[in-house]
Tab-separated table of C-alpha atoms and ligand atoms in Angstrom:
chain	number	residue	atom	x	y	z
A	263	UNK	CA	-5.294	-26.459	-18.053
A	264	UNK	CA	-4.040	-26.602	-21.640
A	265	UNK	CA	-5.324	-29.516	-23.931
A	266	UNK	CA	-2.505	-31.890	-24.848
A	267	UNK	CA	-1.961	-31.742	-28.614
A	268	UNK	CA	-1.769	-35.137	-30.147
A	269	UNK	CA	1.233	-36.069	-32.206
A	270	UNK	CA	1.746	-35.176	-35.894
A	271	UNK	CA	1.731	-38.938	-36.605
A	272	UNK	CA	-1.762	-39.064	-35.247
A	273	UNK	CA	-2.808	-36.316	-37.496
A	274	UNK	CA	-2.195	-38.537	-40.449
A	275	UNK	CA	-5.601	-40.170	-39.732
A	276	UNK	CA	-7.587	-41.338	-42.904
A	277	UNK	CA	-10.314	-41.610	-44.024
A	278	UNK	CA	-11.872	-38.396	-42.899
A	279	UNK	CA	-14.941	-36.783	-44.423
A	280	UNK	CA	-16.965	-37.492	-47.473
A	281	UNK	CA	-15.723	-34.284	-48.932
A	282	UNK	CA	-12.194	-35.564	-48.654
A	283	UNK	CA	-13.056	-38.781	-50.191
A	284	UNK	CA	-14.712	-37.343	-53.234
A	285	UNK	CA	-11.744	-35.211	-53.912
A	286	UNK	CA	-13.571	-31.976	-53.152
A	287	UNK	CA	-12.173	-29.614	-50.584
A	288	UNK	CA	-12.383	-31.050	-47.095
A	289	UNK	CA	-15.433	-29.666	-45.215
A	290	UNK	CA	-14.531	-27.334	-42.448
A	291	UNK	CA	-16.769	-27.400	-39.336
A	292	UNK	CA	-18.810	-24.340	-38.655
A	293	UNK	CA	-17.563	-22.881	-35.377
A	294	UNK	CA	-19.742	-23.750	-32.476
A	295	UNK	CA	-18.348	-21.236	-30.034
A	296	UNK	CA	-18.504	-23.846	-27.333
A	297	UNK	CA	-17.167	-27.303	-26.507
A	298	UNK	CA	-18.436	-29.837	-29.094
A	299	UNK	CA	-20.765	-32.381	-27.536
A	300	UNK	CA	-20.660	-36.203	-28.225
A	301	UNK	CA	-23.471	-38.903	-28.127
A	302	UNK	CA	-21.990	-42.459	-27.485
A	303	UNK	CA	-23.842	-45.622	-28.298
A	304	UNK	CA	-22.663	-49.155	-27.850
A	305	UNK	CA	-23.760	-52.779	-28.366
A	306	UNK	CA	-21.908	-56.081	-27.969
A	307	UNK	CA	-19.821	-57.531	-25.145
A	308	UNK	CA	-18.509	-56.041	-21.916
A	309	UNK	CA	-15.401	-55.118	-23.898
A	310	UNK	CA	-17.352	-52.484	-25.616
A	311	UNK	CA	-18.679	-51.070	-22.430
A	312	UNK	CA	-15.078	-50.626	-21.304
A	313	UNK	CA	-14.065	-49.080	-24.628
A	314	UNK	CA	-16.921	-46.714	-24.393
A	315	UNK	CA	-15.751	-45.562	-20.954
A	316	UNK	CA	-12.283	-45.019	-22.178
A	317	UNK	CA	-13.218	-43.214	-25.195
A	318	UNK	CA	-15.418	-40.828	-23.192
A	319	UNK	CA	-12.351	-40.070	-20.975
A	320	UNK	CA	-10.188	-39.504	-24.064
A	321	UNK	CA	-12.851	-37.225	-25.593
A	322	UNK	CA	-12.922	-35.267	-22.317
A	323	UNK	CA	-9.165	-34.867	-22.465
A	324	UNK	CA	-9.288	-33.095	-25.752
A	325	UNK	CA	-11.988	-30.724	-24.729
A	326	UNK	CA	-15.121	-32.454	-25.919
A	327	UNK	CA	-18.232	-33.066	-23.738
A	328	UNK	CA	-18.969	-36.896	-23.870
A	329	UNK	CA	-22.226	-38.804	-23.080
A	330	UNK	CA	-24.624	-36.236	-23.962
A	331	UNK	CA	-28.225	-37.051	-25.224
A	332	UNK	CA	-28.509	-37.463	-29.074
A	333	UNK	CA	-30.604	-34.267	-29.496
A	334	UNK	CA	-27.828	-32.166	-27.801
A	335	UNK	CA	-24.980	-33.793	-29.745
A	336	UNK	CA	-22.692	-32.508	-32.562
A	337	UNK	CA	-21.130	-35.833	-33.128
A	338	UNK	CA	-22.514	-39.424	-32.614
A	339	UNK	CA	-20.133	-42.337	-32.126
A	340	UNK	CA	-21.423	-45.941	-32.552
A	341	UNK	CA	-19.259	-48.639	-30.865
A	342	UNK	CA	-20.224	-51.710	-32.752
A	343	UNK	CA	-20.330	-55.586	-32.718
A	344	UNK	CA	-20.005	-58.060	-35.451
A	345	UNK	CA	-20.154	-61.474	-33.673
A	346	UNK	CA	-23.440	-62.347	-35.300
A	347	UNK	CA	-25.302	-60.874	-38.317
A	348	UNK	CA	-28.164	-59.613	-36.123
A	349	UNK	CA	-25.674	-57.477	-34.128
A	350	UNK	CA	-24.645	-55.868	-37.390
A	351	UNK	CA	-28.383	-55.338	-38.277
A	352	UNK	CA	-29.049	-53.517	-35.155
A	353	UNK	CA	-26.103	-51.121	-35.789
A	354	UNK	CA	-27.351	-50.436	-39.338
A	355	UNK	CA	-30.786	-49.819	-37.736
A	356	UNK	CA	-29.277	-47.256	-35.307
A	357	UNK	CA	-27.242	-45.637	-38.186
A	358	UNK	CA	-30.660	-45.087	-40.031
A	359	UNK	CA	-32.012	-43.345	-37.111
A	360	UNK	CA	-29.092	-40.928	-37.168
A	361	UNK	CA	-29.632	-39.836	-40.798
A	362	UNK	CA	-32.550	-37.279	-40.076
A	363	UNK	CA	-30.649	-36.267	-36.911
A	364	UNK	CA	-27.614	-35.336	-38.950
A	365	UNK	CA	-29.674	-33.594	-41.578
A	366	UNK	CA	-31.388	-31.329	-38.970
A	367	UNK	CA	-28.329	-29.267	-38.435
A	368	UNK	CA	-25.225	-28.764	-40.717
A	369	UNK	CA	-21.905	-29.634	-39.069
A	370	UNK	CA	-23.295	-32.745	-37.290
A	371	UNK	CA	-21.205	-35.934	-37.832
A	372	UNK	CA	-21.368	-39.643	-37.402
A	373	UNK	CA	-18.483	-41.971	-36.493
A	374	UNK	CA	-18.401	-45.784	-36.385
A	375	UNK	CA	-15.844	-47.685	-34.364
A	376	UNK	CA	-15.710	-51.070	-32.512
A	377	UNK	CA	-15.558	-54.455	-34.159
A	378	UNK	CA	-17.557	-53.622	-37.331
A	379	UNK	CA	-15.066	-50.785	-38.011
A	380	UNK	CA	-12.193	-53.281	-38.025
A	381	UNK	CA	-14.149	-55.948	-39.991
A	382	UNK	CA	-15.403	-53.595	-42.814
A	383	UNK	CA	-13.057	-50.594	-42.562
A	384	UNK	CA	-13.438	-47.959	-45.222
A	385	UNK	CA	-16.023	-50.045	-47.131
A	386	UNK	CA	-18.486	-48.756	-44.454
A	387	UNK	CA	-17.904	-45.230	-45.892
A	388	UNK	CA	-18.823	-46.473	-49.341
A	389	UNK	CA	-21.878	-48.248	-48.070
A	390	UNK	CA	-23.111	-45.522	-45.801
A	391	UNK	CA	-22.924	-42.075	-47.567
A	392	UNK	CA	-23.978	-40.231	-44.332
A	393	UNK	CA	-21.104	-41.695	-42.362
A	394	UNK	CA	-18.174	-39.413	-41.774
A	395	UNK	CA	-15.478	-41.230	-39.774
A	396	UNK	CA	-14.400	-44.777	-39.281
A	397	UNK	CA	-11.742	-45.632	-36.727
A	398	UNK	CA	-10.233	-48.440	-34.624
A	399	UNK	CA	-11.216	-47.959	-31.035
A	400	UNK	CA	-7.869	-49.590	-29.897
A	401	UNK	CA	-5.972	-46.772	-31.754
A	402	UNK	CA	-8.149	-43.498	-31.549
A	403	UNK	CA	-5.330	-40.953	-31.698
A	404	UNK	CA	-5.714	-40.189	-35.243
A	405	UNK	CA	-9.450	-39.691	-35.018
A	406	UNK	CA	-8.964	-37.585	-31.897
A	407	UNK	CA	-6.336	-35.428	-33.606
A	408	UNK	CA	-8.760	-34.883	-36.402
A	409	UNK	CA	-11.453	-33.730	-34.073
A	410	UNK	CA	-9.050	-31.408	-32.413
A	411	UNK	CA	-7.992	-29.802	-35.650
A	412	UNK	CA	-11.504	-29.373	-36.980
A	413	UNK	CA	-12.678	-27.880	-33.743
A	414	UNK	CA	-9.581	-25.857	-32.808
A	415	UNK	CA	-11.672	-22.722	-32.288
A	416	UNK	CA	-14.242	-24.450	-29.970
A	417	UNK	CA	-12.015	-26.157	-27.378
A	418	UNK	CA	-9.692	-24.728	-24.881
A	419	UNK	CA	-9.383	-27.013	-21.800
A	420	UNK	CA	-9.945	-30.701	-20.836
A	421	UNK	CA	-13.531	-31.301	-19.687
A	422	UNK	CA	-14.016	-32.621	-16.162
A	423	UNK	CA	-16.337	-35.585	-16.151
A	424	UNK	CA	-19.018	-35.636	-13.542
A	425	UNK	CA	-18.169	-37.781	-10.523
A	426	UNK	CA	-19.666	-41.246	-11.061
A	427	UNK	CA	-21.595	-42.860	-8.314
A	428	UNK	CA	-21.433	-46.497	-9.683
A	429	UNK	CA	-20.427	-49.298	-7.484
A	430	UNK	CA	-19.377	-51.783	-10.250
A	431	UNK	CA	-16.747	-51.414	-13.010
A	432	UNK	CA	-15.202	-53.330	-15.706
A	433	UNK	CA	-11.525	-53.471	-15.863
A	434	UNK	CA	-9.885	-54.739	-19.296
A	435	UNK	CA	-6.851	-56.899	-18.228
A	436	UNK	CA	-6.189	-58.191	-21.773
A	437	UNK	CA	-7.386	-57.812	-25.369
A	438	UNK	CA	-7.652	-60.171	-28.246
A	439	UNK	CA	-7.893	-63.921	-28.478
A	440	UNK	CA	-5.457	-66.581	-29.660
A	441	UNK	CA	-8.020	-69.352	-29.987
A	442	UNK	CA	-9.379	-70.073	-33.365
A	443	UNK	CA	-12.975	-71.294	-32.748
A	444	UNK	CA	-14.150	-72.077	-36.345
A	445	UNK	CA	-17.406	-70.004	-35.960
A	446	UNK	CA	-15.818	-66.898	-34.312
A	447	UNK	CA	-14.851	-63.657	-35.814
A	448	UNK	CA	-13.539	-62.198	-32.549
A	449	UNK	CA	-9.797	-63.014	-33.042
A	450	UNK	CA	-10.023	-61.293	-36.483
A	451	UNK	CA	-11.350	-57.995	-35.181
A	452	UNK	CA	-9.688	-57.979	-31.705
A	453	UNK	CA	-6.340	-59.419	-32.846
A	454	UNK	CA	-3.800	-61.429	-30.888
A	455	UNK	CA	-3.823	-61.592	-27.049
A	456	UNK	CA	-1.941	-58.760	-25.276
A	457	UNK	CA	-2.138	-58.315	-21.471
A	458	UNK	CA	-1.655	-55.315	-19.270
A	459	UNK	CA	0.854	-55.668	-16.403
A	460	UNK	CA	-0.398	-56.471	-12.910
A	461	UNK	CA	0.978	-53.178	-11.582
A	462	UNK	CA	-1.012	-51.243	-14.093
A	463	UNK	CA	-4.325	-53.245	-13.412
A	464	UNK	CA	-3.888	-52.786	-9.624
A	465	UNK	CA	-3.278	-49.164	-10.066
A	466	UNK	CA	-6.344	-48.906	-12.256
A	467	UNK	CA	-8.425	-50.801	-9.634
A	468	UNK	CA	-7.050	-48.605	-6.871
A	469	UNK	CA	-8.192	-45.439	-8.798
A	470	UNK	CA	-11.649	-46.871	-9.215
A	471	UNK	CA	-11.994	-47.809	-5.536
A	472	UNK	CA	-10.981	-44.217	-4.676
A	473	UNK	CA	-13.962	-43.178	-6.683
A	474	UNK	CA	-16.390	-45.324	-4.804
A	475	UNK	CA	-16.333	-48.540	-6.907
A	476	UNK	CA	-16.823	-51.683	-4.636
A	477	UNK	CA	-16.972	-54.418	-7.313
A	478	UNK	CA	-14.689	-55.061	-10.321
A	479	UNK	CA	-14.886	-57.434	-13.168
A	480	UNK	CA	-11.554	-58.319	-14.819
A	481	UNK	CA	-12.207	-58.546	-18.573
A	482	UNK	CA	-10.666	-60.362	-21.465
A	483	UNK	CA	-11.980	-62.425	-24.427
A	484	UNK	CA	-10.048	-65.217	-22.989
A	485	UNK	CA	-9.260	-63.889	-19.577
A	486	UNK	CA	-7.781	-67.041	-18.103
A	487	UNK	CA	-4.952	-67.046	-20.523
A	488	UNK	CA	-3.862	-63.698	-19.000
A	489	UNK	CA	-0.052	-63.366	-18.725
A	490	UNK	CA	1.739	-60.547	-16.982
A	491	UNK	CA	4.136	-59.162	-19.529
A	492	UNK	CA	6.647	-58.534	-16.781
A	493	UNK	CA	6.557	-61.539	-14.588
A	494	UNK	CA	4.492	-63.844	-16.833
A	495	UNK	CA	2.199	-64.785	-13.814
A	496	UNK	CA	-1.319	-65.771	-14.718
A	497	UNK	CA	-4.850	-64.902	-13.653
A	498	UNK	CA	-4.844	-66.513	-10.151
A	499	UNK	CA	-1.770	-64.409	-9.312
A	500	UNK	CA	-3.558	-61.289	-10.851
A	501	UNK	CA	-6.612	-61.893	-8.702
A	502	UNK	CA	-4.414	-62.245	-5.527
A	503	UNK	CA	-2.874	-58.859	-6.286
A	504	UNK	CA	-6.226	-57.113	-7.018
A	505	UNK	CA	-7.772	-58.714	-3.971
A	506	UNK	CA	-5.284	-56.791	-1.712
A	507	UNK	CA	-6.597	-53.488	-3.008
A	508	UNK	CA	-8.177	-52.050	0.239
A	509	UNK	CA	-11.748	-50.979	-0.054
A	510	UNK	CA	-12.612	-53.475	-2.861
A	511	UNK	CA	-15.409	-55.834	-1.838
A	512	UNK	CA	-15.936	-57.989	-4.788
A	513	UNK	CA	-13.974	-59.544	-7.701
A	514	UNK	CA	-15.203	-61.235	-10.775
A	515	UNK	CA	-13.727	-62.083	-14.153
A	516	UNK	CA	-14.953	-62.801	-17.782
A	517	UNK	CA	-14.671	-64.697	-20.182
A	518	UNK	CA	-12.920	-67.941	-19.376
A	519	UNK	CA	-12.049	-70.654	-21.900
A	520	UNK	CA	-12.515	-74.111	-20.398
A	521	UNK	CA	-9.069	-75.161	-21.786
A	522	UNK	CA	-7.357	-72.742	-19.449
A	523	UNK	CA	-9.660	-73.160	-16.408
A	524	UNK	CA	-6.969	-74.732	-14.196
A	525	UNK	CA	-7.248	-75.884	-10.464
A	526	UNK	CA	-5.060	-72.912	-9.346
A	527	UNK	CA	-7.899	-70.561	-10.606
A	528	UNK	CA	-10.456	-72.468	-8.587
A	529	UNK	CA	-8.194	-72.308	-5.542
A	530	UNK	CA	-7.781	-68.521	-5.983
A	531	UNK	CA	-11.630	-68.204	-6.217
A	532	UNK	CA	-11.941	-70.332	-2.993
A	533	UNK	CA	-9.285	-68.380	-0.952
A	534	UNK	CA	-9.714	-64.811	-1.882
A	535	UNK	CA	-12.203	-63.083	0.202
A	536	UNK	CA	-13.272	-60.680	-2.619
A	537	UNK	CA	-13.492	-63.422	-5.297
A	538	UNK	CA	-17.290	-64.066	-5.923
A	539	UNK	CA	-18.907	-67.408	-6.248
A	540	UNK	CA	-19.589	-67.052	-9.848
A	541	UNK	CA	-17.946	-68.545	-13.035
A	542	UNK	CA	-18.783	-67.953	-16.642
A	543	UNK	CA	-17.359	-70.881	-18.593
A	544	UNK	CA	-18.701	-71.035	-22.133
A	545	UNK	CA	-19.229	-74.739	-23.239
A	546	UNK	CA	-20.774	-73.898	-26.739
A	547	UNK	CA	-22.095	-77.484	-27.252
A	548	UNK	CA	-22.595	-80.746	-25.500
A	549	UNK	CA	-21.298	-83.200	-28.151
A	550	UNK	CA	-17.823	-84.130	-28.769
A	551	UNK	CA	-18.187	-84.278	-32.613
A	552	UNK	CA	-19.697	-80.778	-32.470
A	553	UNK	CA	-16.900	-79.442	-30.105
A	554	UNK	CA	-14.285	-80.885	-32.488
A	555	UNK	CA	-15.948	-79.092	-35.478
A	556	UNK	CA	-16.032	-75.892	-33.517
A	557	UNK	CA	-12.362	-76.503	-32.611
A	558	UNK	CA	-12.998	-75.942	-28.874
A	559	UNK	CA	-10.104	-78.183	-27.780
A	560	UNK	CA	-11.825	-80.024	-25.000
A	561	UNK	CA	-14.363	-82.836	-24.758
A	562	UNK	CA	-17.808	-82.822	-22.930
A	563	UNK	CA	-16.232	-85.179	-20.390
A	564	UNK	CA	-13.397	-82.668	-19.632
A	565	UNK	CA	-15.778	-79.837	-19.400
A	566	UNK	CA	-17.922	-81.788	-16.923
A	567	UNK	CA	-14.757	-82.528	-14.827
A	568	UNK	CA	-13.817	-78.832	-14.811
A	569	UNK	CA	-17.222	-78.043	-13.437
A	570	UNK	CA	-17.034	-80.684	-10.796
A	571	UNK	CA	-13.561	-79.370	-9.690
A	572	UNK	CA	-14.820	-75.858	-9.574
A	573	UNK	CA	-17.906	-76.786	-7.537
A	574	UNK	CA	-15.834	-78.907	-5.105
A	575	UNK	CA	-13.176	-76.178	-4.679
A	576	UNK	CA	-15.293	-72.955	-4.523
A	577	UNK	CA	-18.660	-73.814	-3.267
A	578	UNK	CA	-21.539	-76.262	-4.127
A	579	UNK	CA	-23.641	-73.129	-4.646
A	580	UNK	CA	-21.212	-71.757	-7.286
A	581	UNK	CA	-23.258	-69.833	-9.751
A	582	UNK	CA	-22.508	-71.086	-13.163
A	583	UNK	CA	-23.101	-69.525	-16.448
A	584	UNK	CA	-22.345	-70.551	-20.059
A	585	UNK	CA	-22.805	-69.679	-23.705
A	586	UNK	CA	-24.174	-72.145	-26.165
A	587	UNK	CA	-24.612	-72.109	-29.915
A	588	UNK	CA	-27.417	-73.999	-31.629
A	589	UNK	CA	-27.635	-74.924	-35.327
A	590	UNK	CA	-23.896	-74.877	-36.010
A	591	UNK	CA	-22.909	-76.475	-39.503
A	592	UNK	CA	-24.082	-80.062	-39.614
A	593	UNK	CA	-25.655	-80.101	-36.202
A	594	UNK	CA	-27.569	-83.482	-36.111
A	595	UNK	CA	-30.559	-84.007	-33.844
A	596	UNK	CA	-28.387	-86.391	-31.851
A	597	UNK	CA	-25.675	-83.773	-31.291
A	598	UNK	CA	-28.370	-81.154	-30.330
A	599	UNK	CA	-29.765	-83.664	-27.762
A	600	UNK	CA	-26.300	-83.918	-26.291
A	601	UNK	CA	-26.398	-80.216	-25.556
A	602	UNK	CA	-29.875	-80.525	-24.057
A	603	UNK	CA	-28.655	-83.359	-21.939
A	604	UNK	CA	-25.615	-81.404	-20.657
A	605	UNK	CA	-27.776	-78.564	-19.687
A	606	UNK	CA	-30.167	-80.850	-17.695
A	607	UNK	CA	-27.130	-82.534	-15.995
A	608	UNK	CA	-25.046	-79.459	-15.086
A	609	UNK	CA	-27.867	-77.150	-14.302
A	610	UNK	CA	-26.476	-73.728	-15.110
A	611	UNK	CA	-27.706	-70.714	-13.445
A	612	UNK	CA	-27.671	-68.671	-16.778
A	613	UNK	CA	-27.320	-69.753	-20.296
A	614	UNK	CA	-26.608	-67.260	-23.100
A	615	UNK	CA	-28.071	-69.030	-26.195
A	616	UNK	CA	-27.467	-68.060	-29.697
A	617	UNK	CA	-28.379	-69.391	-33.221
A	618	UNK	CA	-25.315	-69.968	-35.277
A	619	UNK	CA	-24.571	-67.001	-37.707
A	620	UNK	CA	-22.072	-67.433	-40.423
A	621	UNK	CA	-19.238	-64.923	-40.213
A	622	UNK	CA	-17.320	-64.358	-43.431
A	623	UNK	CA	-13.682	-65.250	-43.370
A	624	UNK	CA	-14.047	-67.719	-40.400
A	625	UNK	CA	-13.093	-71.404	-40.984
A	626	UNK	CA	-16.776	-72.383	-40.474
A	627	UNK	CA	-17.861	-70.160	-43.419
A	628	UNK	CA	-16.368	-72.727	-45.867
A	629	UNK	CA	-18.726	-75.316	-44.566
A	630	UNK	CA	-22.479	-75.356	-45.554
A	631	UNK	CA	-24.645	-73.539	-43.115
A	632	UNK	CA	-27.036	-76.448	-43.429
A	633	UNK	CA	-29.430	-76.206	-40.421
A	634	UNK	CA	-32.584	-74.403	-41.763
A	635	UNK	CA	-33.424	-71.239	-40.072
A	636	UNK	CA	-36.743	-72.592	-38.730
A	637	UNK	CA	-34.948	-75.494	-37.223
A	638	UNK	CA	-32.369	-73.193	-35.623
A	639	UNK	CA	-35.258	-71.166	-34.167
A	640	UNK	CA	-36.961	-74.377	-32.768
A	641	UNK	CA	-33.781	-75.632	-31.092
A	642	UNK	CA	-33.139	-72.224	-29.620
A	643	UNK	CA	-36.657	-71.803	-28.291
A	644	UNK	CA	-36.565	-75.381	-26.951
A	645	UNK	CA	-33.415	-74.660	-24.958
A	646	UNK	CA	-34.615	-71.314	-23.815
A	647	UNK	CA	-37.774	-72.924	-22.321
A	648	UNK	CA	-35.626	-75.661	-20.661
A	649	UNK	CA	-33.257	-73.217	-19.172
A	650	UNK	CA	-36.092	-71.009	-17.898
A	651	UNK	CA	-37.344	-74.154	-15.899
A	652	UNK	CA	-33.855	-74.934	-14.622
A	653	UNK	CA	-33.088	-71.436	-13.566
A	654	UNK	CA	-36.379	-71.210	-11.635
A	655	UNK	CA	-35.495	-74.540	-9.898
A	656	UNK	CA	-31.937	-73.463	-9.114
A	657	UNK	CA	-33.133	-70.123	-7.695
A	658	UNK	CA	-35.874	-71.788	-5.724
A	659	UNK	CA	-33.152	-73.659	-3.766
A	660	UNK	CA	-31.982	-70.284	-2.341
A	661	UNK	CA	-35.255	-69.905	-0.510
A	662	UNK	CA	-34.685	-69.738	3.239
A	663	UNK	CA	-31.024	-69.377	2.759
A	664	UNK	CA	-28.863	-66.333	3.346
A	665	UNK	CA	-27.317	-64.174	0.661
A	666	UNK	CA	-25.057	-61.111	0.646
A	667	UNK	CA	-26.550	-58.157	-1.294
A	668	UNK	CA	-24.570	-55.201	-2.601
A	669	UNK	CA	-27.280	-52.604	-2.761
A	670	UNK	CA	-27.296	-50.745	-6.135
A	671	UNK	CA	-30.329	-48.641	-6.105
A	672	UNK	CA	-33.970	-47.902	-5.305
A	673	UNK	CA	-36.699	-48.626	-7.867
A	674	UNK	CA	-39.621	-46.149	-8.615
A	675	UNK	CA	-41.881	-47.996	-6.227
A	676	UNK	CA	-39.318	-47.480	-3.436
A	677	UNK	CA	-38.028	-51.190	-3.232
A	678	UNK	CA	-34.377	-51.616	-2.994
A	679	UNK	CA	-32.396	-53.792	-5.455
A	680	UNK	CA	-28.872	-55.155	-5.739
A	681	UNK	CA	-26.955	-58.353	-6.607
A	682	UNK	CA	-25.623	-61.228	-4.489
A	683	UNK	CA	-22.140	-62.543	-4.726
A	684	UNK	CA	-23.521	-65.238	-7.165
A	685	UNK	CA	-24.612	-62.212	-9.418
A	686	UNK	CA	-28.402	-62.692	-8.883
A	687	UNK	CA	-30.515	-59.728	-8.889
A	688	UNK	CA	-32.335	-59.409	-5.504
A	689	UNK	CA	-35.155	-57.181	-4.205
A	690	UNK	CA	-35.563	-56.020	-0.711
A	691	UNK	CA	-38.279	-54.173	1.016
A	692	UNK	CA	-38.469	-50.343	0.680
A	693	UNK	CA	-36.370	-48.626	3.181
A	694	UNK	CA	-34.687	-51.718	4.424
A	695	UNK	CA	-31.164	-50.869	3.041
A	696	UNK	CA	-29.202	-47.918	1.577
A	697	UNK	CA	-27.638	-47.767	-1.825
A	698	UNK	CA	-23.863	-48.639	-1.620
A	699	UNK	CA	-24.197	-50.810	1.465
A	700	UNK	CA	-23.647	-54.557	1.734
A	701	UNK	CA	-26.338	-56.457	3.592
A	702	UNK	CA	-27.092	-59.884	4.659
A	703	UNK	CA	-30.522	-61.072	3.642
A	704	UNK	CA	-32.788	-64.191	3.941
A	705	UNK	CA	-34.362	-65.263	0.712
A	706	UNK	CA	-38.129	-65.423	0.748
A	707	UNK	CA	-38.993	-65.897	-2.956
A	708	UNK	CA	-37.430	-66.657	-6.245
A	709	UNK	CA	-38.205	-66.770	-10.025
A	710	UNK	CA	-35.953	-67.792	-12.926
A	711	UNK	CA	-34.498	-64.312	-13.112
A	712	UNK	CA	-34.363	-62.855	-9.667
A	713	UNK	CA	-34.628	-63.370	-5.808
A	714	UNK	CA	-36.706	-61.636	-3.242
A	715	UNK	CA	-35.308	-61.355	0.294
A	716	UNK	CA	-35.480	-59.620	3.544
A	717	UNK	CA	-32.581	-57.633	5.061
A	718	UNK	CA	-31.154	-59.074	8.251
A	719	UNK	CA	-28.480	-56.684	9.232
A	720	UNK	CA	-25.732	-54.672	7.626
A	721	UNK	CA	-22.711	-56.986	6.605
A	722	UNK	CA	-20.216	-54.201	6.214
B	137	SAH	N1	-14.428	-65.119	-25.606
B	137	SAH	C1	-15.576	-65.596	-25.329
B	137	SAH	C2	-16.789	-64.919	-26.003
B	137	SAH	C3	-16.767	-64.655	-27.462
B	137	SAH	S1	-18.184	-64.024	-28.311
B	137	SAH	C4	-15.741	-67.149	-25.460
B	137	SAH	O1	-14.780	-67.785	-25.701
B	137	SAH	O2	-16.672	-67.704	-25.080
B	137	SAH	C5	-19.485	-64.402	-27.190
B	137	SAH	C6	-20.365	-65.630	-27.636
B	137	SAH	O3	-20.934	-65.461	-28.883
B	137	SAH	C7	-19.509	-66.915	-27.718
B	137	SAH	O4	-19.404	-67.582	-26.613
B	137	SAH	C8	-20.437	-67.736	-28.651
B	137	SAH	O5	-21.444	-68.560	-27.949
B	137	SAH	C9	-21.241	-66.644	-29.369
B	137	SAH	N2	-20.777	-66.601	-30.875
B	137	SAH	C10	-19.570	-66.427	-31.332
B	137	SAH	N3	-19.492	-66.524	-32.674
B	137	SAH	C11	-20.862	-66.894	-33.012
B	137	SAH	C12	-21.418	-67.027	-34.338
B	137	SAH	N4	-20.748	-67.001	-35.428
B	137	SAH	N5	-22.694	-67.424	-34.284
B	137	SAH	C13	-23.376	-67.539	-33.175
B	137	SAH	N6	-22.846	-67.215	-31.894
B	137	SAH	C14	-21.582	-67.001	-31.867
B	138	SF4	FE1	-14.125	-66.489	-30.174
B	138	SF4	FE2	-13.245	-68.850	-29.276
B	138	SF4	FE3	-11.792	-66.712	-28.880
B	138	SF4	FE4	-14.017	-67.000	-27.564
B	138	SF4	S1	-12.262	-68.336	-27.337
B	138	SF4	S2	-13.423	-65.098	-28.649
B	138	SF4	S3	-15.407	-68.060	-29.024
B	138	SF4	S4	-12.185	-67.594	-30.764
B	139	F3S	FE1	-18.933	-58.264	-30.428
B	139	F3S	FE2	-16.474	-57.391	-30.629
B	139	F3S	FE3	-17.417	-58.146	-28.344
B	139	F3S	S1	-17.600	-58.623	-32.100
B	139	F3S	S2	-18.930	-59.754	-28.864
B	139	F3S	S3	-18.183	-56.421	-29.553
B	139	F3S	S4	-15.344	-58.403	-29.128
């Protein structure tokens, strides 16, 4: 099969290499005499997982071998995150590791994409002399065309990716975010909301199921504001359509904004057999004044009401997760205690806690970041310890009850593991179930992070 040649427009990709930028003749790649190999690395949210997978497919289409170990690679691509300063620090740390790797052999190159590439653009090339390419992962054609041109002698046909045996997959249904939470950089790096059509998504899920996937998670930064560009139907209707894909066992979605968590969504979760009893609904803070400063557009009482509606409609055992930021600008002890109280009251299964990190260009960056670092740390640790206790108690309530486990694999010691519909990691005795099966099991033990259970019988 012939490799499709990307358009001339795509070939206009800039910036290219250090040599090009310093005005010297552009470096030509030494011929490899084989298909170039690419090491991919990513950090950040599930959107980056999905972008990594798509990029791997696009690289394979132009004749490159993606997903090889670093020591075997000719090109390393970092798919980055900029949501907090520490995410960026990890990327710079990874980049430093690549410098000796790159020097080991002439012709090796490093590319940066993902959210830091949008945020910093070409400034990254100035800051990091060893960096060769920066590109926007949402528009990779120019970068891919450049690779094609440089390696014209080494590539001859699309590469076939090895069949994947995974059971779970992420399916992006929309990109971008139209909210303007004052602390958040995501709308700046991911742009305005844009949804894929129901037909395209159903088709995508169908292809995944044909390859053995049994569980999909529909992804969007603000997934419950999904709108089909053709019919303008929303997430509940999309879920209905995806539920119909035969061979699909489980359906999840991430991340919802409380403002758009409408009763129809909870009804769809209750009625569709694939829809799992799991809801991720970031609250961010448990104080109205704090929520207003964050521009979250709901009150604590409204959030509480949504949770009550969801639990009533879906299941009292609905598994609930959230995101919380501590130490936001001007957060008083009183406001912080409001967050603590809300956690005690709603008893989330999982809480993703983060200390506030100023993001340049956001509305909150104009306010003083006045909670001292040590105090942020104290508040963070306090809530982490509280959540560990709550999660242990919540999971303890599963003991003697039944769960459905999608078996994902076998550990080195022979024990079998998988996840329940509530997304809880569950361990079963060695030999009691096979990978890829759905089993009913009785819970015999629980900790804050996982369940232990004994298989009863195969459920499907
Ligand atoms: N769209 C999702 C997720 C966005 S980013 C949502 O609306 O929740 C994931 C999480 O990172 C956010 O929920 C928030 O808790 C956290 N976050 C975003 N910006 C942050 C910042 N500047 N400092 C600390 N945490 C932040
Ligand atoms: Fe960021 Fe708010 Fe959009 Fe989530 S909803 S991505 S926190 S701006
Ligand atoms: Fe990070 Fe970008 Fe996701 S900033 S959290 S990788 S959308």
